[in-house]
Each structure stands twice: as C-alpha cells, then as structure tokens.
Short mmCIF file of C-alpha atoms in Angstrom, two decimals:
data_model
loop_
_atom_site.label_atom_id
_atom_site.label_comp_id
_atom_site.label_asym_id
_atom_site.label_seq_id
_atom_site.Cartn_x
_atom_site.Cartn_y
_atom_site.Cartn_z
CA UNK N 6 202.26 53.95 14.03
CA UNK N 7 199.81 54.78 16.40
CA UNK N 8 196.33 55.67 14.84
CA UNK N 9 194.19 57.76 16.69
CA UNK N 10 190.48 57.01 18.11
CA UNK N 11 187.75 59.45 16.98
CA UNK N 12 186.48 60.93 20.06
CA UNK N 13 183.33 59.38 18.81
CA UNK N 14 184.81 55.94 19.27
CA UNK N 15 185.30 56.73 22.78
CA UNK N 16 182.72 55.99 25.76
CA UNK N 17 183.99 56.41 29.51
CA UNK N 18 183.50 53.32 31.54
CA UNK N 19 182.82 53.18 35.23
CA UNK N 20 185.77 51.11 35.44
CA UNK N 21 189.07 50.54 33.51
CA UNK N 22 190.14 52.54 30.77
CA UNK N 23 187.67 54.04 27.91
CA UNK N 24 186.42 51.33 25.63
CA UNK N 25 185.65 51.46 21.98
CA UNK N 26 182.60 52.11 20.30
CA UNK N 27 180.60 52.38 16.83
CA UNK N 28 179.49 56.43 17.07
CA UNK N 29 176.35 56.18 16.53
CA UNK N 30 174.21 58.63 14.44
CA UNK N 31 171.54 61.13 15.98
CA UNK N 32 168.73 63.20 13.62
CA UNK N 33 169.21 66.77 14.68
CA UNK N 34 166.59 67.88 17.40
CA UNK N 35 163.94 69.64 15.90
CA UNK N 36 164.50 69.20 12.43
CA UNK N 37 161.39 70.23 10.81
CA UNK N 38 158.72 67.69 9.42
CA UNK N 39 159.49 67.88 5.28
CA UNK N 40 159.58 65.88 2.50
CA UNK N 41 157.99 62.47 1.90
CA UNK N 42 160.38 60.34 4.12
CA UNK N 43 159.19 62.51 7.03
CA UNK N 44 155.72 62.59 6.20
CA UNK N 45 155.50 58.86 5.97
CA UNK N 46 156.68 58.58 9.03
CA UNK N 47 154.50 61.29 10.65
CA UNK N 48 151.51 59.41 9.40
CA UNK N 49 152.79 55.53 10.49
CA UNK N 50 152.71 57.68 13.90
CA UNK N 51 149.67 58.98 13.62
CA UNK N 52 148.55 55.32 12.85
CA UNK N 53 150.11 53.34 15.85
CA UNK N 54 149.30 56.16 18.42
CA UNK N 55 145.43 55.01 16.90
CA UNK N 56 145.55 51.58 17.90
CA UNK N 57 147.47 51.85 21.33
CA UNK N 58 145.03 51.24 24.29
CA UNK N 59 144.78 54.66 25.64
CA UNK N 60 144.25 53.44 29.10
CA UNK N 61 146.54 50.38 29.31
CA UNK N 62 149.21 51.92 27.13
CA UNK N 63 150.23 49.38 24.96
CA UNK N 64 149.04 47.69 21.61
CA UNK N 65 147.61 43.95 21.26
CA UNK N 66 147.75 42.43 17.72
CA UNK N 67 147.86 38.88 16.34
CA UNK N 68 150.85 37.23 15.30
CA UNK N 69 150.87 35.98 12.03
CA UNK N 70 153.64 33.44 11.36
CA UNK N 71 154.41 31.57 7.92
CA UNK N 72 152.93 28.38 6.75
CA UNK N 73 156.27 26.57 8.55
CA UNK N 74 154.84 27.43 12.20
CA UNK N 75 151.58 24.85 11.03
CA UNK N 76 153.25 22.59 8.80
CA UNK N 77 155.46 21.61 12.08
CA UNK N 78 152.41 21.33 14.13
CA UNK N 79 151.25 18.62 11.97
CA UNK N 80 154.48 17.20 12.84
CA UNK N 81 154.32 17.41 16.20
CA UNK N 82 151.28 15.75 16.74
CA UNK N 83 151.91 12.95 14.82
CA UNK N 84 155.44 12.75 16.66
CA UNK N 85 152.90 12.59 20.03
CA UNK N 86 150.88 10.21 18.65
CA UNK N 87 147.87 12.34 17.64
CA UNK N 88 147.62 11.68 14.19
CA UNK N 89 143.82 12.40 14.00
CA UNK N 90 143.57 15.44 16.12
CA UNK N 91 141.02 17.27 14.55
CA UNK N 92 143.07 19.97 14.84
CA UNK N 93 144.98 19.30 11.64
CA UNK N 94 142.27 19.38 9.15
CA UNK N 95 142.02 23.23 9.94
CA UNK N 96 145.67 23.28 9.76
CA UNK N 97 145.93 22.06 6.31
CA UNK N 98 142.97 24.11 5.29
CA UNK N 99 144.90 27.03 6.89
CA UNK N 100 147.82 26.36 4.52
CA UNK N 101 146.52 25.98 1.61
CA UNK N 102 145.73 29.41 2.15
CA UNK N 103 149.07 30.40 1.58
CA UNK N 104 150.37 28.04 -1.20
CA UNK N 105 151.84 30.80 -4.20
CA UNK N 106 151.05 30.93 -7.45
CA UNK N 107 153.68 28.79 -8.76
CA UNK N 108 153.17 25.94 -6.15
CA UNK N 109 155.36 26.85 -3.58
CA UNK N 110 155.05 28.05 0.21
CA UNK N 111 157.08 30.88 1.46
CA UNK N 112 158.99 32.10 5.14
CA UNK N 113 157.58 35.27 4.75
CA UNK N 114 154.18 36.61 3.63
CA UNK N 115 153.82 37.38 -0.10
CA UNK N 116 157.73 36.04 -0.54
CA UNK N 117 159.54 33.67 -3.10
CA UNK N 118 158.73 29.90 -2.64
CA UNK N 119 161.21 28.44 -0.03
CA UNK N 120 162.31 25.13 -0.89
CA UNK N 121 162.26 23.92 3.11
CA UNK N 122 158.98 25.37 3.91
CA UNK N 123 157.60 24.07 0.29
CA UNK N 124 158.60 20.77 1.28
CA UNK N 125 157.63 21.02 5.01
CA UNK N 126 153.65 22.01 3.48
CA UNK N 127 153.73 19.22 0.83
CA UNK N 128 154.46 16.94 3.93
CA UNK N 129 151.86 18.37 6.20
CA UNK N 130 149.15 18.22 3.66
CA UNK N 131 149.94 14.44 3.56
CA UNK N 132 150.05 13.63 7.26
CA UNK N 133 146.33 15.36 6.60
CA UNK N 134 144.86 12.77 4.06
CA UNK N 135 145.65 14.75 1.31
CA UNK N 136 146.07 12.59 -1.99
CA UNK N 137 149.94 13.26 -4.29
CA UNK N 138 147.42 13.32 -7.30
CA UNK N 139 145.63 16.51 -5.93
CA UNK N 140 146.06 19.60 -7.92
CA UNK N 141 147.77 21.91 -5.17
CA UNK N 142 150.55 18.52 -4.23
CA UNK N 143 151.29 18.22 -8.00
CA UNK N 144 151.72 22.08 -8.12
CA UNK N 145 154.23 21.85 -5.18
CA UNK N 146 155.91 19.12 -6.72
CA UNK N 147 156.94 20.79 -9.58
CA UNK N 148 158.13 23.76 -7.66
CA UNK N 149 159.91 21.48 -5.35
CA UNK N 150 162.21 19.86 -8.20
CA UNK N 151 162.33 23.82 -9.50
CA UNK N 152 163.71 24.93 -6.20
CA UNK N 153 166.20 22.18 -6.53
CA UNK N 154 164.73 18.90 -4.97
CA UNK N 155 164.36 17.50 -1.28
CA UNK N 156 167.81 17.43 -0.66
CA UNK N 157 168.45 21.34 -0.35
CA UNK N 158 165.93 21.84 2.30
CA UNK N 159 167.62 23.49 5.58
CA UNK N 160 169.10 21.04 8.73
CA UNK N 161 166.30 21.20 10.38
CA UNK N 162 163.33 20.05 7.64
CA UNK N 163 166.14 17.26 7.28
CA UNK N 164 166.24 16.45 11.41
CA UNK N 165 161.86 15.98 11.27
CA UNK N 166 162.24 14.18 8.12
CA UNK N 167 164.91 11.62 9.15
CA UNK N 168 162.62 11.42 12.82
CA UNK N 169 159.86 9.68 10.62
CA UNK N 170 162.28 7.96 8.60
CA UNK N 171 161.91 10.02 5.48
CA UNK N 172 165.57 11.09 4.81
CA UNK N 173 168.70 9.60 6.05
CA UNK N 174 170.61 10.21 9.17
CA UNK N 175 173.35 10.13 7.57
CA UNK N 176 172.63 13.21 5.65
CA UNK N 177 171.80 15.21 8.63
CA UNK N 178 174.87 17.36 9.95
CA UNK N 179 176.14 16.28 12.79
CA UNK N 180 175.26 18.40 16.22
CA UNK N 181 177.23 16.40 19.35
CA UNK N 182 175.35 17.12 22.31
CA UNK N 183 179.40 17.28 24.06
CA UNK N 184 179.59 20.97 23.11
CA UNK N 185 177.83 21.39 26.84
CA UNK N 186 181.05 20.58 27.74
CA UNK N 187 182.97 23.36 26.69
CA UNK N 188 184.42 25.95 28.45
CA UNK N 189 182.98 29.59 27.60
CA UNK N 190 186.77 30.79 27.43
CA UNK N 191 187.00 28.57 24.31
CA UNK N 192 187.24 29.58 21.15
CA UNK N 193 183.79 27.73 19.77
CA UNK N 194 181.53 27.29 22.67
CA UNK N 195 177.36 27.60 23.29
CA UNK N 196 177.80 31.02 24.01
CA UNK N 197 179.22 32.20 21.14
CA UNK N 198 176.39 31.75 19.66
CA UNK N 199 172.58 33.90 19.85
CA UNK N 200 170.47 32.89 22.66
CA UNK N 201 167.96 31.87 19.52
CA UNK N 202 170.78 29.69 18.35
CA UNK N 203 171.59 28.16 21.73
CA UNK N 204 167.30 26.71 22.00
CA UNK N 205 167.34 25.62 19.08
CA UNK N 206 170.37 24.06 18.69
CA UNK N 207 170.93 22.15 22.75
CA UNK N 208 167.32 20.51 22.23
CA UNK N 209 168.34 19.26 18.51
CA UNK N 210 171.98 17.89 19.87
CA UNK N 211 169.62 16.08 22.37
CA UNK N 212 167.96 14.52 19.62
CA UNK N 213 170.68 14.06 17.29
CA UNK N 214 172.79 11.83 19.82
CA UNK N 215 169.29 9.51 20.44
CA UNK N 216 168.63 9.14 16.21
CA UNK N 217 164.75 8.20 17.10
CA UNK N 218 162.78 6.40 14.81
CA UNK N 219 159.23 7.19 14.39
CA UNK N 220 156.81 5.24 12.46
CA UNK N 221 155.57 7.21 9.42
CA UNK N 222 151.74 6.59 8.30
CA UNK N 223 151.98 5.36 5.15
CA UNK N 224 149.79 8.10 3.62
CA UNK N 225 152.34 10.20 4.66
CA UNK N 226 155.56 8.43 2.63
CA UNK N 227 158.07 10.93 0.50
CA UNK N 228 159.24 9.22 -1.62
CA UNK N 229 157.87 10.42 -5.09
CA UNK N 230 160.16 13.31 -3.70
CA UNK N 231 163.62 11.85 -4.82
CA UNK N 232 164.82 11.68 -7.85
CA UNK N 233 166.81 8.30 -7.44
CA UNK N 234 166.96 5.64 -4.26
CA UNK N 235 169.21 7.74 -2.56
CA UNK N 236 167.33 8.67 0.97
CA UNK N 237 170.18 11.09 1.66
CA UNK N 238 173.24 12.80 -0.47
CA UNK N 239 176.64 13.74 1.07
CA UNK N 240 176.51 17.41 2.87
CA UNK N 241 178.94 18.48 0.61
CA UNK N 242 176.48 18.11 -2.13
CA UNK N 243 173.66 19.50 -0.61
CA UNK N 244 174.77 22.95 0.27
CA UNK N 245 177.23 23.72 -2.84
CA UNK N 246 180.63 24.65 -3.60
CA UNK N 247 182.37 27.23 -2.37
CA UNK N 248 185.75 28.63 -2.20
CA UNK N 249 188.64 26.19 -0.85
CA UNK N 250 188.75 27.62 2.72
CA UNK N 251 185.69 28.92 3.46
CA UNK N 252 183.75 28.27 6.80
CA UNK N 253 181.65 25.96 4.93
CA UNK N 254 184.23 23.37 4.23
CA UNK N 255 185.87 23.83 7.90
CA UNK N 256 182.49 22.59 9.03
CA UNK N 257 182.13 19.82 6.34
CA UNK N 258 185.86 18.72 7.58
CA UNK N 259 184.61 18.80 11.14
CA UNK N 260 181.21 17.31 10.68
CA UNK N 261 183.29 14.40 9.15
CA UNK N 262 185.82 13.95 11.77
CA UNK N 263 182.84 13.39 14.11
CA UNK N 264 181.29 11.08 12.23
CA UNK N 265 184.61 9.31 12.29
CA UNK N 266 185.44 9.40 16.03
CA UNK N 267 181.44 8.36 16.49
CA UNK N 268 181.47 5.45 13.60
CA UNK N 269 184.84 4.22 15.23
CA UNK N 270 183.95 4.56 18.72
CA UNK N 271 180.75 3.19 18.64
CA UNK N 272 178.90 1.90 21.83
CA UNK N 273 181.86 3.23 24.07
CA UNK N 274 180.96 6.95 22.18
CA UNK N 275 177.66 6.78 22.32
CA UNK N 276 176.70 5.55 25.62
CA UNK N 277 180.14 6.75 27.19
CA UNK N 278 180.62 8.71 30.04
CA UNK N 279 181.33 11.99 28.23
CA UNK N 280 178.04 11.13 26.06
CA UNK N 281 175.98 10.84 29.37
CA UNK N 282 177.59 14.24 31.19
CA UNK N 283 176.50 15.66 27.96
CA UNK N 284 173.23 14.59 28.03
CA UNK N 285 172.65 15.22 31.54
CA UNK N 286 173.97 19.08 31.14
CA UNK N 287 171.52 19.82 27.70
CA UNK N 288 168.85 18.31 30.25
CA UNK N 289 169.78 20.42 32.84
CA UNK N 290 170.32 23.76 30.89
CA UNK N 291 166.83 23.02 28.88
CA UNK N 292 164.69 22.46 32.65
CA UNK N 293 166.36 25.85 33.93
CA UNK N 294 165.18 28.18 31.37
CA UNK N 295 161.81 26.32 30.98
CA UNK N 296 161.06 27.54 34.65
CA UNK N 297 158.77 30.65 35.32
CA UNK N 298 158.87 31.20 31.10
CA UNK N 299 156.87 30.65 27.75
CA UNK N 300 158.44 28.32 26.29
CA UNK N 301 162.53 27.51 25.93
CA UNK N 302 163.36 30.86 24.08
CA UNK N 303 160.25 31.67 23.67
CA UNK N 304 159.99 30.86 20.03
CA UNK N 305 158.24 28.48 18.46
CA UNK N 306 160.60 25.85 16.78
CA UNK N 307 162.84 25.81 20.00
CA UNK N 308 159.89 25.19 21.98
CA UNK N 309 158.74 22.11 19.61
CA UNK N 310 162.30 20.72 19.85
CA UNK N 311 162.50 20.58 23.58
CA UNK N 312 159.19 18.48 23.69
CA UNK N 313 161.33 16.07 20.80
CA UNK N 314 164.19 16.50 23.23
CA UNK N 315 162.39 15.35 26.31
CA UNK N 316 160.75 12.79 24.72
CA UNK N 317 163.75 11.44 23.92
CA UNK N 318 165.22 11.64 27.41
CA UNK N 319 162.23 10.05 28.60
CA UNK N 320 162.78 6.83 26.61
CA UNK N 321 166.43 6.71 27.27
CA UNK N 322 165.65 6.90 30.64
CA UNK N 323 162.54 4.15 30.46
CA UNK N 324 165.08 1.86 28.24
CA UNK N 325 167.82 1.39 31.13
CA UNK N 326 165.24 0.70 33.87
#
C-alpha cells in the first residue's frame, strides 16, 4: 500500500525531488486581540518593546545562571592553582544566596534541590574555608543523603570530583577520546550529536584518556559524603534499573567492553598510536573553533573543560620532553 503525503508534508526543493516535512501551524492573520492568552501576550509586548534601546535596537540584560556556573569556578581555580583568589569568598557568599529551604541548591531559579548541583555547592563552600559543622553544610548534608547520596550526581560532578581525587575513576563512564576517529557516515559518530554535546564532550574525552590527579586541600576532603569506604559504585548502580534492552544498558555493555579492551591493553592502549591520532584530532578540533570566538561553544562548562583539556595536553606534552 502506498500511503499518501499531506500536501502539507510536502516542501519543493531546489534540487531533487520534494522532501518531507512537519506542516507547521500558522495563527490566522489578523485574528483579533481577545481573551486572556492574547492579552498576556499583548502586554509581555508592550513590556519588551519598553526596554529595547530605541536607538541601537536591541535589549542588554544580565545573565543570571544557577549556583553550578560558581560552584565550578571555585573549581577551576583551585584546578589552576589559585586556591586563595579572593575571588571565591564572594563566590561562596554569592551561593549561599541561593541555598533552598530544605538545604539543597537547584539548576534553575526557585527549582527542586538537584542532587549534582547540591553536591557541587557543598564542595565549593569547602574549597572556601567553610567548616562541615556550619549550619547551611549540615543542611545540605541532609538533603544530599535525601536526594539519594554522592553517588547519583551527573558524569560530569563525578569527572571534577575524581580530578581532585574525591570519587573514583573507576566510577566515571568511560568517554574514549578515539571517537575523533570516526567517520561521519557511521552510525554513532561526533556529529550525531548537538554542537553543545560535541564541546562538552571532545574536551572531557581529552581529560578522561589523561585521568589527572590533582591535589585536594584538605579542608576541602568529601568524605563525610559516603555512606561506606566505597569512593565509587558500579554505573549500573548509580543510574538505576531499567528495562532489559534499553539504551541505558547498551551503554553500560559498551562502557564495559572499553574498560576491558583499555584494562587489557594497557600501555600499548593508552599511549598507542590510535590513542595519540586521537588526541592530536580533539586538540586540533578544540584550537579551530576557539579561533575568532567566545569561548569553545560558547557556554560556560565547555569553555571550563577545554582549559582542563589543555592543561592536560600541556603536561603530556612537558612529560615526553
């Protein structure tokens, strides 16, 4: 049976035959200004045509990101060796601004507590000077273990934490840096996935492959965050169960088999020629699209990860001279 396209489907192309597409839906033209859905949006309008520069044409506002954007730039700067930038003082002041009610931080303002950017905070406030005993670390504590401990935070709370020597590598998923290698015509390759994705992901592979180890100020320690010894739990246990074939367990199955091949292979893996092409490419393709820009993607957590990335690169590079 042959079922036929709506015409709406349908959208001529310059060249080649007609290609298929969602019809998209259009408000009639002139419809008349009733009711309250129209009248909010009249006035939101009315509001944003107030604060446009009426010479320049467009609108300048401050960005307001969550308490994740600060907590990682306490990070950072102890990752560069700039533990007592004065700096974060205000930044820990800054968050505390923004701890909830029930001890928690969220991603987005006036959300639920997050469990990654709870434990991300907690952390901060401690590369700061801040004491476990003080009233807003106990508070997040508690929250923490409500929100289901330190080992459900996301992949990449676990990739800064491991960097300092506060979780495990071996509960940190696995990101080969040899996916540079494949060919866009293949199934899985970078470009399947959203340019986001792609500079935040090439810049962690960098760092993945180099497993740094950064000294952690002891003021700054975790571990009253685990409930046992364990520094890491299998991933398996850490995101759930789910149905038998699921997505989630073909990339639990695959994250294994490369920790296999790696484990196995060893030396000849890690500083093999595939390895170093690798390496080179995420390099390469992370220099390119820092040229004339912002910032790699120009978002902040990509951005942070290249300067992890390159630091990396830098010692790998110092190491075999």
């Amino acid at each position: 049976m042959i079922t036929k396209l709506p015409s709406d489907w349908l959208a001529e192309s310059r060249v080649g035959p007609p290609i298929a597409r969602k019809p998209v839906r259009r408000n009639r033209v002139g419809a008349p200004a009733s009711g309250p859905l129209l009248e909010a949006i009249r006035r939101s309008q009315q509001a944003l045509l107030q604060l446009q520069d009426s010479e320049g044409g467009y609108w300048c506002g401050a960005i307001f990101g969550d308490s994740t954007i600060d907590a990682d730039t306490i990070m950072l700067l102890n990752f560069l060796g700039q533990g007592a930038c004065p700096k974060i003082q205000r930044i820990a002041r800054h968050i505390l601004t923004t701890q909830c009610a029930d001890g928690g931080w969220p991603i987005y303002s006036h959300g639920p507590s997050d469990i990654s950017a709870t434990v991300k905070a907690y952390w901060a406030l401690k590369f700061a000077g801040w004491d476990g005993d003080a009233q807003p670390l106990v508070a997040a504590r508690a929250c923490i273990r409500k929100l289901g401990g330190i080992h459900k935070v996301n992949t990449y709370t676990k990739f800064y934490l491991a960097i300092f020597g506060q979780y495990d590598w071996r509960g940190v998923p696995m990101i080969p840096p040899e996916i540079m290698l494949l060919p866009n015509w293949f199934y899985f390759n970078l470009y399947q996935m959203s340019s986001w994705t792609r500079a935040i992901v090439v810049p962690l592979a960098v760092v993945r492959a180099h497993l740094p180890a950064m000294p952690c100020p002891p003021h700054a320690t975790l571990d009253e965050l685990f409930p046992d010894s364990r520094r890491h739990v299998p991933l398996a246990d850490a995101v759930g169960p789910s149905n038998r074939v699921s997505w989630r367990n073909f990339f639990l199955l695959l994250d294994a088999a490369l920790r296999t091949v790696e484990a196995k292979g060893g030396a000849r893996v890690r500083d093999g020629k595939l390895r170093t092409q690798a390496l080179k490419l995420a390099e390469e393709w992370m220099l390119q699209r820092l040229q004339d820009s912002d910032g790699l993607g120009a978002i902040y957590p990509a951005i942070l990860n290249t300067i992890l990335a390159m630091k990396c690169l830098a010692r790998m590079s110092h190491q075999r001279q």
